Amino acid sequence: MTKTPRPYKDYQDEIYLDGLRGVVPPFPMTYAGLEDRARAALPPSVVSYVAGGAGDERTQEANVTAFERWGLMPRMFVGANRRDLSVDLFGLTLPSPLFMAPIGVLGICAQDGHGDLATARAAARTGVPMIASTLSADPLEAVAAEFGETPGFFQLYTPTDRELAESLVRRAEKSGFKAIVVTMDTWVTGWRPRDLSTANFPQLRGHCLANYFSDPVFRSRLATAPEQDPQSAILTWVRLFGNPLTWDDLPWLRSLTSLPLIVKGLCHPEDVRRARDGGVDGVYCSNHGGRQANGGLPALDVLPDVVAAADGLPVLFDSGVRSGADVVKAVALGATAVGVGRPYAYGLGIGGVDGVTHVLRSLLAEADLLMAVDGYPTLADLTPDALRRVL
């Protein structure tokens, strides 16, 4: 798929022109504003699940503040009146490096309970790819049907049942997903005090399990259909969900699909090298936004070493991205594509498809304008030399 690069700054122009007619944006323009509005719009348990991190949340906070330690060096006389934010990824030409990171409770973030579908529709509107989570309120086939011309990737939480894992991957292939993203750091849930304080784990209440309940292999493991006995189906899901994968499992994962295989959660250079040598097509540098393990390094701090170890493989990145400036900095540090998570989840909660679209267009407009003002016409111009450490 090839799309003509678009001037993402046009979103700013639209807002100012609307202002001449007395129309102001219906959604907040800052991350703090999005979070505040979402707190008012969503049930406390949902807000807690999205906002919370592991432990005392220092790693989550460190992910965000890590971006503050880098500043972009302005360059002048470069004629950056036209920018090209497009990126080549797995044979696809994407209009920008931005993508939506997988979030397993999108369904219940939307007012109508179908947040995965709304997010896919926002992907279709904006050209920003969505990585659809295994934990979805609607089956992956229904989500994929909403992508339009925008490619979508499928994120796999690898179950202990290999036949079930293969079934999920086959369904993703048949539905038109363009890559499989295997998450490595969530075979068991981390210590999350916010959720523990309310004893709230959405999947144990039957939320966002549509991909399992609709899967023929999963259903064959049940004595009674989920529609008749949801509690037994949930208990079966608990038993099958988490697979603590080892390097011995990588050849099997690679054999599951001819689609690009991306492994998510790699932060150590040696892990990246072993994954590369094992035949993966891309690595995904992430610490799950600080949700899974506290006390770790900010993902941004390990990104340069991950890129070096990847040795030319595409590197996807997320964790702590809150602004268009963050996207630009992550690209400068070597990320091929940059994922956003909590901001678009909040946009979904307050405005559905329109809310997600607003968040994505805002991030892209800010990134585009930053590249314009500071003199970086293309992503290729954003190298580590474009950044300076802020003391």
CSV table of C-alpha atoms in Angstrom, one decimal:
chain,number,residue,atom,x,y,z
A,1,MET,CA,0.0,0.0,0.0
A,2,THR,CA,1.4,3.4,-1.0
A,3,LYS,CA,-0.1,6.7,0.2
A,4,THR,CA,1.0,10.1,-0.7
A,5,PRO,CA,2.6,11.9,2.2
A,6,ARG,CA,0.2,14.3,3.8
A,7,PRO,CA,0.8,17.6,5.6
A,8,TYR,CA,-0.3,16.5,9.0
A,9,LYS,CA,-0.1,20.1,10.2
A,10,ASP,CA,-3.4,20.7,8.4
A,11,TYR,CA,-5.1,19.5,11.6
A,12,GLN,CA,-3.9,22.7,13.3
A,13,ASP,CA,-5.1,24.8,10.4
A,14,GLU,CA,-8.6,23.2,10.6
A,15,ILE,CA,-8.8,24.0,14.3
A,16,TYR,CA,-7.9,27.6,13.9
A,17,LEU,CA,-10.2,28.0,10.9
A,18,ASP,CA,-13.0,26.5,12.9
A,19,GLY,CA,-12.3,29.0,15.6
A,20,LEU,CA,-13.2,31.8,13.3
A,21,ARG,CA,-16.7,30.3,13.2
A,22,GLY,CA,-16.8,30.1,17.0
A,23,VAL,CA,-16.1,26.3,17.1
A,24,VAL,CA,-13.5,25.0,19.6
A,25,PRO,CA,-12.1,21.5,19.7
A,26,PRO,CA,-14.5,19.1,21.4
A,27,PHE,CA,-11.6,17.1,22.9
A,28,PRO,CA,-8.7,18.1,25.0
A,29,MET,CA,-5.4,19.1,23.3
A,30,THR,CA,-3.1,17.7,26.0
A,31,TYR,CA,-2.4,14.3,27.5
A,32,ALA,CA,-3.3,15.6,31.0
A,33,GLY,CA,-6.6,16.9,29.6
A,34,LEU,CA,-7.4,13.6,28.0
A,35,GLU,CA,-6.7,11.7,31.2
A,36,ASP,CA,-8.9,14.1,33.3
A,37,ARG,CA,-11.8,13.9,30.8
A,38,ALA,CA,-11.5,10.1,30.7
A,39,ARG,CA,-11.7,9.9,34.5
A,40,ALA,CA,-15.0,11.7,34.4
A,41,ALA,CA,-16.4,9.6,31.5
A,42,LEU,CA,-15.4,6.1,32.4
A,43,PRO,CA,-16.0,3.8,35.4
A,44,PRO,CA,-13.3,4.1,38.0
A,45,SER,CA,-12.3,0.5,37.5
A,46,VAL,CA,-11.7,1.0,33.8
A,47,VAL,CA,-9.7,4.2,34.4
A,48,SER,CA,-7.6,2.5,37.0
A,49,TYR,CA,-6.9,-0.4,34.7
A,50,VAL,CA,-5.7,1.8,31.9
A,51,ALA,CA,-3.9,4.4,34.0
A,52,GLY,CA,-2.2,2.1,36.5
A,53,GLY,CA,1.2,0.5,36.3
A,54,ALA,CA,3.2,-2.0,38.3
A,55,GLY,CA,4.3,-1.4,41.9
A,56,ASP,CA,4.7,2.2,42.8
A,57,GLU,CA,4.6,3.1,39.1
A,58,ARG,CA,8.1,4.5,39.1
A,59,THR,CA,9.0,2.7,35.9
A,60,GLN,CA,5.9,3.9,34.3
A,61,GLU,CA,6.8,7.5,35.3
A,62,ALA,CA,10.4,7.0,34.2
A,63,ASN,CA,9.2,5.9,30.7
A,64,VAL,CA,7.6,9.4,30.4
A,65,THR,CA,10.3,11.5,31.9
A,66,ALA,CA,13.1,9.7,29.9
A,67,PHE,CA,12.0,11.8,26.9
A,68,GLU,CA,12.7,15.0,28.8
A,69,ARG,CA,16.4,14.1,28.8
A,70,TRP,CA,16.7,14.5,25.1
A,71,GLY,CA,16.4,17.7,23.1
A,72,LEU,CA,16.2,18.2,19.3
A,73,MET,CA,18.8,20.4,17.8
A,74,PRO,CA,17.3,23.0,15.4
A,75,ARG,CA,18.7,23.2,11.9
A,76,MET,CA,18.0,26.2,9.6
A,77,PHE,CA,18.2,26.9,5.9
A,78,VAL,CA,17.1,23.4,5.0
A,79,GLY,CA,13.8,24.2,3.3
A,80,ALA,CA,11.6,22.0,5.4
A,81,ASN,CA,8.4,23.5,3.9
A,82,ARG,CA,7.4,20.0,2.8
A,83,ARG,CA,7.9,16.9,5.1
A,84,ASP,CA,7.8,13.2,4.3
A,85,LEU,CA,6.9,11.1,7.4
A,86,SER,CA,6.4,7.9,5.5
A,87,VAL,CA,8.2,4.7,6.5
A,88,ASP,CA,8.7,1.3,4.9
A,89,LEU,CA,7.8,-1.6,7.2
A,90,PHE,CA,7.6,-5.2,6.2
A,91,GLY,CA,7.0,-4.4,2.5
A,92,LEU,CA,4.4,-1.8,3.4
A,93,THR,CA,4.8,2.0,2.8
A,94,LEU,CA,3.1,3.6,5.8
A,95,PRO,CA,2.2,7.3,5.8
A,96,SER,CA,3.9,7.9,9.2
A,97,PRO,CA,5.9,6.0,11.8
A,98,LEU,CA,3.0,6.1,14.3
A,99,PHE,CA,1.0,3.0,15.2
A,100,MET,CA,-1.5,2.1,17.9
A,101,ALA,CA,0.0,-0.3,20.5
A,102,PRO,CA,-2.1,-3.3,21.6
A,103,ILE,CA,-4.3,-2.7,24.6
A,104,GLY,CA,-6.3,-5.6,26.0
A,105,VAL,CA,-9.3,-3.6,27.4
A,106,LEU,CA,-10.2,-1.4,24.5
A,107,GLY,CA,-13.6,-3.0,24.3
A,108,ILE,CA,-14.6,-1.7,27.7
A,109,CYS,CA,-12.9,1.7,27.2
A,110,ALA,CA,-15.7,2.6,24.7
A,111,GLN,CA,-19.0,3.8,25.8
A,112,ASP,CA,-20.8,1.1,23.7
A,113,GLY,CA,-18.5,-1.7,24.8
A,114,HIS,CA,-17.0,-2.1,21.3
A,115,GLY,CA,-13.7,-0.2,21.6
A,116,ASP,CA,-11.7,-2.5,19.4
A,117,LEU,CA,-14.1,-1.8,16.4
A,118,ALA,CA,-13.9,1.9,17.1
A,119,THR,CA,-10.2,1.9,17.2
A,120,ALA,CA,-10.0,-0.1,13.9
A,121,ARG,CA,-12.3,2.5,12.3
A,122,ALA,CA,-10.0,5.3,13.5
A,123,ALA,CA,-7.1,3.4,11.9
A,124,ALA,CA,-9.1,3.4,8.6
A,125,ARG,CA,-9.7,7.1,8.9
A,126,THR,CA,-6.1,8.1,9.7
A,127,GLY,CA,-3.9,5.5,8.1
A,128,VAL,CA,-2.4,4.8,11.5
A,129,PRO,CA,-2.1,1.0,11.9
A,130,MET,CA,-3.6,-0.7,14.9
A,131,ILE,CA,-2.0,-3.7,16.6
A,132,ALA,CA,-5.1,-5.6,17.7
A,133,SER,CA,-4.9,-7.4,21.0
A,134,THR,CA,-5.7,-11.1,21.5
A,135,LEU,CA,-7.8,-9.7,24.4
A,136,SER,CA,-10.7,-8.2,22.5
A,137,ALA,CA,-14.4,-7.5,23.0
A,138,ASP,CA,-15.1,-8.4,19.4
A,139,PRO,CA,-13.6,-11.3,17.3
A,140,LEU,CA,-10.5,-10.5,15.4
A,141,GLU,CA,-12.4,-11.0,12.1
A,142,ALA,CA,-14.8,-8.2,12.9
A,143,VAL,CA,-11.9,-5.9,13.9
A,144,ALA,CA,-10.0,-6.6,10.7
A,145,ALA,CA,-13.1,-5.9,8.6
A,146,GLU,CA,-13.0,-2.2,9.8
A,147,PHE,CA,-9.4,-1.4,8.8
A,148,GLY,CA,-10.2,-0.3,5.2
A,149,GLU,CA,-7.0,0.3,3.4
A,150,THR,CA,-4.9,0.7,6.6
A,151,PRO,CA,-2.9,-2.4,7.5
A,152,GLY,CA,-3.4,-4.0,10.9
A,153,PHE,CA,-1.2,-6.3,12.9
A,154,PHE,CA,-2.4,-9.0,15.3
A,155,GLN,CA,-0.8,-9.3,18.8
A,156,LEU,CA,-0.7,-12.8,20.2
A,157,TYR,CA,-0.7,-13.7,23.8
A,158,THR,CA,0.7,-17.2,23.3
A,159,PRO,CA,-1.5,-19.8,25.1
A,160,THR,CA,-0.1,-23.0,26.6
A,161,ASP,CA,-2.2,-24.9,24.1
A,162,ARG,CA,-0.2,-24.9,20.8
A,163,GLU,CA,-3.2,-25.9,18.7
A,164,LEU,CA,-5.1,-22.9,20.1
A,165,ALA,CA,-2.1,-20.6,19.3
A,166,GLU,CA,-2.1,-22.0,15.7
A,167,SER,CA,-5.8,-21.4,15.4
A,168,LEU,CA,-5.6,-17.8,16.4
A,169,VAL,CA,-2.7,-17.2,14.0
A,170,ARG,CA,-4.5,-18.9,11.1
A,171,ARG,CA,-7.6,-16.7,11.8
A,172,ALA,CA,-5.4,-13.6,11.8
A,173,GLU,CA,-3.9,-14.6,8.5
A,174,LYS,CA,-7.2,-15.4,6.9
A,175,SER,CA,-8.7,-12.0,8.1
A,176,GLY,CA,-5.9,-10.0,6.4
A,177,PHE,CA,-3.7,-9.0,9.2
A,178,LYS,CA,-0.2,-8.1,7.9
A,179,ALA,CA,2.0,-9.3,10.8
A,180,ILE,CA,2.0,-11.3,14.0
A,181,VAL,CA,3.3,-9.6,17.2
A,182,VAL,CA,4.1,-12.0,20.0
A,183,THR,CA,4.1,-10.4,23.5
A,184,MET,CA,6.8,-12.0,25.7
A,185,ASP,CA,6.3,-10.2,29.1
A,186,THR,CA,2.7,-11.1,29.9
A,187,TRP,CA,2.5,-14.8,30.5
A,188,VAL,CA,1.7,-13.8,34.1
A,189,THR,CA,0.3,-10.4,35.3
A,190,GLY,CA,2.6,-8.0,37.1
A,191,TRP,CA,1.9,-6.7,40.6
A,192,ARG,CA,-0.6,-3.8,40.0
A,193,PRO,CA,-1.7,-2.2,43.3
A,194,ARG,CA,-4.4,0.0,41.7
A,195,ASP,CA,-6.2,-3.1,40.4
A,196,LEU,CA,-5.5,-5.1,43.5
A,197,SER,CA,-7.0,-2.5,45.7
A,198,THR,CA,-10.4,-2.9,43.9
A,199,ALA,CA,-9.9,-6.7,43.3
A,200,ASN,CA,-10.5,-5.9,39.6
A,201,PHE,CA,-9.3,-8.1,36.8
A,202,PRO,CA,-11.6,-7.6,33.8
A,203,GLN,CA,-10.9,-10.9,32.0
A,204,LEU,CA,-11.9,-12.8,35.1
A,205,ARG,CA,-15.3,-11.1,34.8
A,206,GLY,CA,-15.6,-12.3,31.2
A,207,HIS,CA,-14.5,-9.1,29.5
A,208,CYS,CA,-12.5,-9.0,26.3
A,209,LEU,CA,-12.4,-12.7,25.7
A,210,ALA,CA,-14.2,-12.8,22.3
A,211,ASN,CA,-11.3,-14.2,20.4
A,212,TYR,CA,-11.2,-17.2,22.7
A,213,PHE,CA,-14.9,-17.8,23.0
A,214,SER,CA,-15.3,-17.6,19.2
A,215,ASP,CA,-12.3,-19.9,18.5
A,216,PRO,CA,-13.2,-23.5,17.4
A,217,VAL,CA,-10.2,-25.0,19.2
A,218,PHE,CA,-10.9,-23.2,22.4
A,219,ARG,CA,-14.6,-24.2,22.3
A,220,SER,CA,-13.5,-27.8,21.7
A,221,ARG,CA,-11.8,-27.7,25.1
A,222,LEU,CA,-15.1,-26.9,26.8
A,223,ALA,CA,-17.7,-29.2,28.1
A,224,THR,CA,-20.4,-26.6,27.7
A,225,ALA,CA,-20.5,-23.6,25.3
A,226,PRO,CA,-19.5,-20.2,26.7
A,227,GLU,CA,-23.0,-18.9,26.1
A,228,GLN,CA,-24.4,-21.5,28.5
A,229,ASP,CA,-21.6,-21.6,31.1
A,230,PRO,CA,-19.4,-18.5,30.9
A,231,GLN,CA,-17.8,-19.1,34.2
A,232,SER,CA,-16.4,-22.5,33.1
A,233,ALA,CA,-15.1,-20.9,29.9
A,234,ILE,CA,-13.4,-18.2,31.9
A,235,LEU,CA,-11.7,-20.8,34.1
A,236,THR,CA,-10.5,-22.6,31.0
A,237,TRP,CA,-9.1,-19.4,29.7
A,238,VAL,CA,-7.2,-18.9,32.9
A,239,ARG,CA,-5.7,-22.3,32.6
A,240,LEU,CA,-4.6,-21.8,28.9
A,241,PHE,CA,-3.6,-18.1,28.8
A,242,GLY,CA,0.0,-17.7,29.9
A,243,ASN,CA,2.9,-19.5,28.2
A,244,PRO,CA,6.4,-18.8,29.7
A,245,LEU,CA,8.1,-19.1,26.3
A,246,THR,CA,11.8,-20.1,26.1
A,247,TRP,CA,14.3,-19.9,23.2
A,248,ASP,CA,13.4,-23.5,22.4
A,249,ASP,CA,9.9,-22.3,21.4
A,250,LEU,CA,11.1,-19.7,18.9
A,251,PRO,CA,11.4,-22.2,16.0
A,252,TRP,CA,7.8,-23.3,16.6
A,253,LEU,CA,6.6,-19.7,16.7
A,254,ARG,CA,8.5,-19.0,13.5
A,255,SER,CA,6.9,-22.0,11.9
A,256,LEU,CA,3.3,-20.8,12.7
A,257,THR,CA,3.2,-18.2,10.0
A,258,SER,CA,4.7,-16.8,6.8
A,259,LEU,CA,3.7,-13.3,7.9
A,260,PRO,CA,6.3,-11.1,9.4
A,261,LEU,CA,6.9,-12.2,13.0
A,262,ILE,CA,7.7,-9.5,15.6
A,263,VAL,CA,8.6,-10.2,19.2
A,264,LYS,CA,7.5,-7.7,21.7
A,265,GLY,CA,9.1,-6.8,25.0
A,266,LEU,CA,12.8,-7.2,24.0
A,267,CYS,CA,15.0,-4.7,25.8
A,268,HIS,CA,18.4,-6.6,26.2
A,269,PRO,CA,20.7,-6.6,23.2
A,270,GLU,CA,21.6,-10.2,23.7
A,271,ASP,CA,17.9,-11.1,23.5
A,272,VAL,CA,17.6,-9.0,20.3
A,273,ARG,CA,20.5,-10.8,18.7
A,274,ARG,CA,19.1,-14.3,19.6
A,275,ALA,CA,15.7,-13.3,18.2
A,276,ARG,CA,17.3,-12.0,15.0
A,277,ASP,CA,19.3,-15.1,14.6
A,278,GLY,CA,16.2,-17.2,15.2
A,279,GLY,CA,14.4,-15.7,12.2
A,280,VAL,CA,12.1,-13.0,13.5
A,281,ASP,CA,11.4,-10.2,11.1
A,282,GLY,CA,11.3,-7.4,13.6
A,283,VAL,CA,11.8,-6.6,17.3
A,284,TYR,CA,9.5,-4.5,19.5
A,285,CYS,CA,11.3,-2.6,22.2
A,286,SER,CA,8.9,-2.1,25.1
A,287,ASN,CA,8.4,-2.6,28.8
A,288,HIS,CA,4.7,-2.7,28.5
A,289,GLY,CA,4.4,0.9,29.4
A,290,GLY,CA,5.5,0.1,33.0
A,291,ARG,CA,2.4,-2.1,33.5
A,292,GLN,CA,4.1,-5.4,34.0
A,293,ALA,CA,7.3,-4.8,36.0
A,294,ASN,CA,8.4,-2.0,38.3
A,295,GLY,CA,12.0,-1.2,39.0
A,296,GLY,CA,13.2,-1.5,35.4
A,297,LEU,CA,14.9,0.9,33.0
A,298,PRO,CA,12.9,3.3,30.9
A,299,ALA,CA,12.3,1.7,27.5
A,300,LEU,CA,13.7,4.8,25.7
A,301,ASP,CA,17.1,4.3,27.5
A,302,VAL,CA,17.6,0.9,26.1
A,303,LEU,CA,16.3,1.7,22.6
A,304,PRO,CA,19.7,2.7,21.1
A,305,ASP,CA,21.3,-0.6,22.1
A,306,VAL,CA,18.3,-2.6,20.9
A,307,VAL,CA,18.6,-0.8,17.5
A,308,ALA,CA,22.3,-1.6,17.3
A,309,ALA,CA,21.7,-5.3,18.1
A,310,ALA,CA,18.8,-5.5,15.6
A,311,ASP,CA,21.4,-4.8,13.0
A,312,GLY,CA,19.0,-3.6,10.3
A,313,LEU,CA,15.9,-5.4,11.4
A,314,PRO,CA,12.9,-3.0,11.9
A,315,VAL,CA,12.5,-1.9,15.5
A,316,LEU,CA,9.1,-1.0,16.8
A,317,PHE,CA,9.0,1.0,20.1
A,318,ASP,CA,6.5,2.0,22.7
A,319,SER,CA,6.3,3.0,26.4
A,320,GLY,CA,5.9,6.5,27.7
A,321,VAL,CA,4.9,8.2,24.4
A,322,ARG,CA,2.7,11.1,25.1
A,323,SER,CA,3.3,13.6,22.4
A,324,GLY,CA,4.4,14.2,18.8
A,325,ALA,CA,7.7,15.4,20.1
A,326,ASP,CA,8.2,12.0,21.8
A,327,VAL,CA,7.5,10.3,18.5
A,328,VAL,CA,10.2,12.4,16.8
A,329,LYS,CA,12.7,11.7,19.5
A,330,ALA,CA,12.1,7.9,19.4
A,331,VAL,CA,12.6,7.9,15.6
A,332,ALA,CA,15.9,9.9,16.1
A,333,LEU,CA,17.1,7.2,18.5
A,334,GLY,CA,16.5,4.6,15.9
A,335,ALA,CA,12.9,3.4,16.1
A,336,THR,CA,11.4,2.4,12.8
A,337,ALA,CA,7.9,2.9,14.1
A,338,VAL,CA,6.5,4.3,17.3
A,339,GLY,CA,3.5,3.1,19.3
A,340,VAL,CA,1.1,5.1,21.4
A,341,GLY,CA,-1.1,3.5,24.0
A,342,ARG,CA,-2.8,5.3,26.9
A,343,PRO,CA,-3.4,8.6,25.0
A,344,TYR,CA,-5.6,6.9,22.4
A,345,ALA,CA,-7.3,4.8,25.0
A,346,TYR,CA,-8.4,7.9,26.7
A,347,GLY,CA,-9.5,9.4,23.4
A,348,LEU,CA,-11.6,6.3,22.9
A,349,GLY,CA,-13.2,6.6,26.3
A,350,ILE,CA,-14.3,10.2,25.8
A,351,GLY,CA,-15.2,10.2,22.1
A,352,GLY,CA,-15.1,6.8,20.4
A,353,VAL,CA,-13.9,6.9,16.9
A,354,ASP,CA,-13.8,10.7,16.8
A,355,GLY,CA,-11.8,10.7,20.1
A,356,VAL,CA,-9.2,8.3,18.8
A,357,THR,CA,-8.9,10.1,15.5
A,358,HIS,CA,-8.4,13.4,17.4
A,359,VAL,CA,-5.5,11.9,19.4
A,360,LEU,CA,-3.8,10.4,16.4
A,361,ARG,CA,-4.2,13.6,14.3
A,362,SER,CA,-2.9,15.7,17.1
A,363,LEU,CA,0.2,13.6,17.6
A,364,LEU,CA,1.0,13.6,13.9
A,365,ALA,CA,0.4,17.3,13.6
A,366,GLU,CA,2.7,18.1,16.4
A,367,ALA,CA,5.4,15.8,15.0
A,368,ASP,CA,5.0,17.3,11.5
A,369,LEU,CA,5.2,20.9,12.8
A,370,LEU,CA,8.2,20.1,15.0
A,371,MET,CA,10.1,18.7,12.0
A,372,ALA,CA,9.1,21.8,10.0
A,373,VAL,CA,10.2,24.3,12.6
A,374,ASP,CA,13.4,22.5,13.6
A,375,GLY,CA,14.5,21.7,10.0
A,376,TYR,CA,14.1,17.9,9.5
A,377,PRO,CA,12.2,17.3,6.3
A,378,THR,CA,12.3,13.5,6.4
A,379,LEU,CA,12.5,10.7,8.9
A,380,ALA,CA,16.0,9.9,7.5
A,381,ASP,CA,17.2,13.3,8.8
A,382,LEU,CA,16.2,12.2,12.3
A,383,THR,CA,19.4,10.5,13.5
A,384,PRO,CA,21.0,10.4,17.0
A,385,ASP,CA,23.1,13.4,15.9
A,386,ALA,CA,19.9,15.4,15.8
A,387,LEU,CA,19.5,15.0,19.6
A,388,ARG,CA,21.4,16.4,22.6
A,389,ARG,CA,21.3,15.3,26.2
A,390,VAL,CA,19.5,17.8,28.4
A,391,LEU,CA,21.2,18.1,31.8
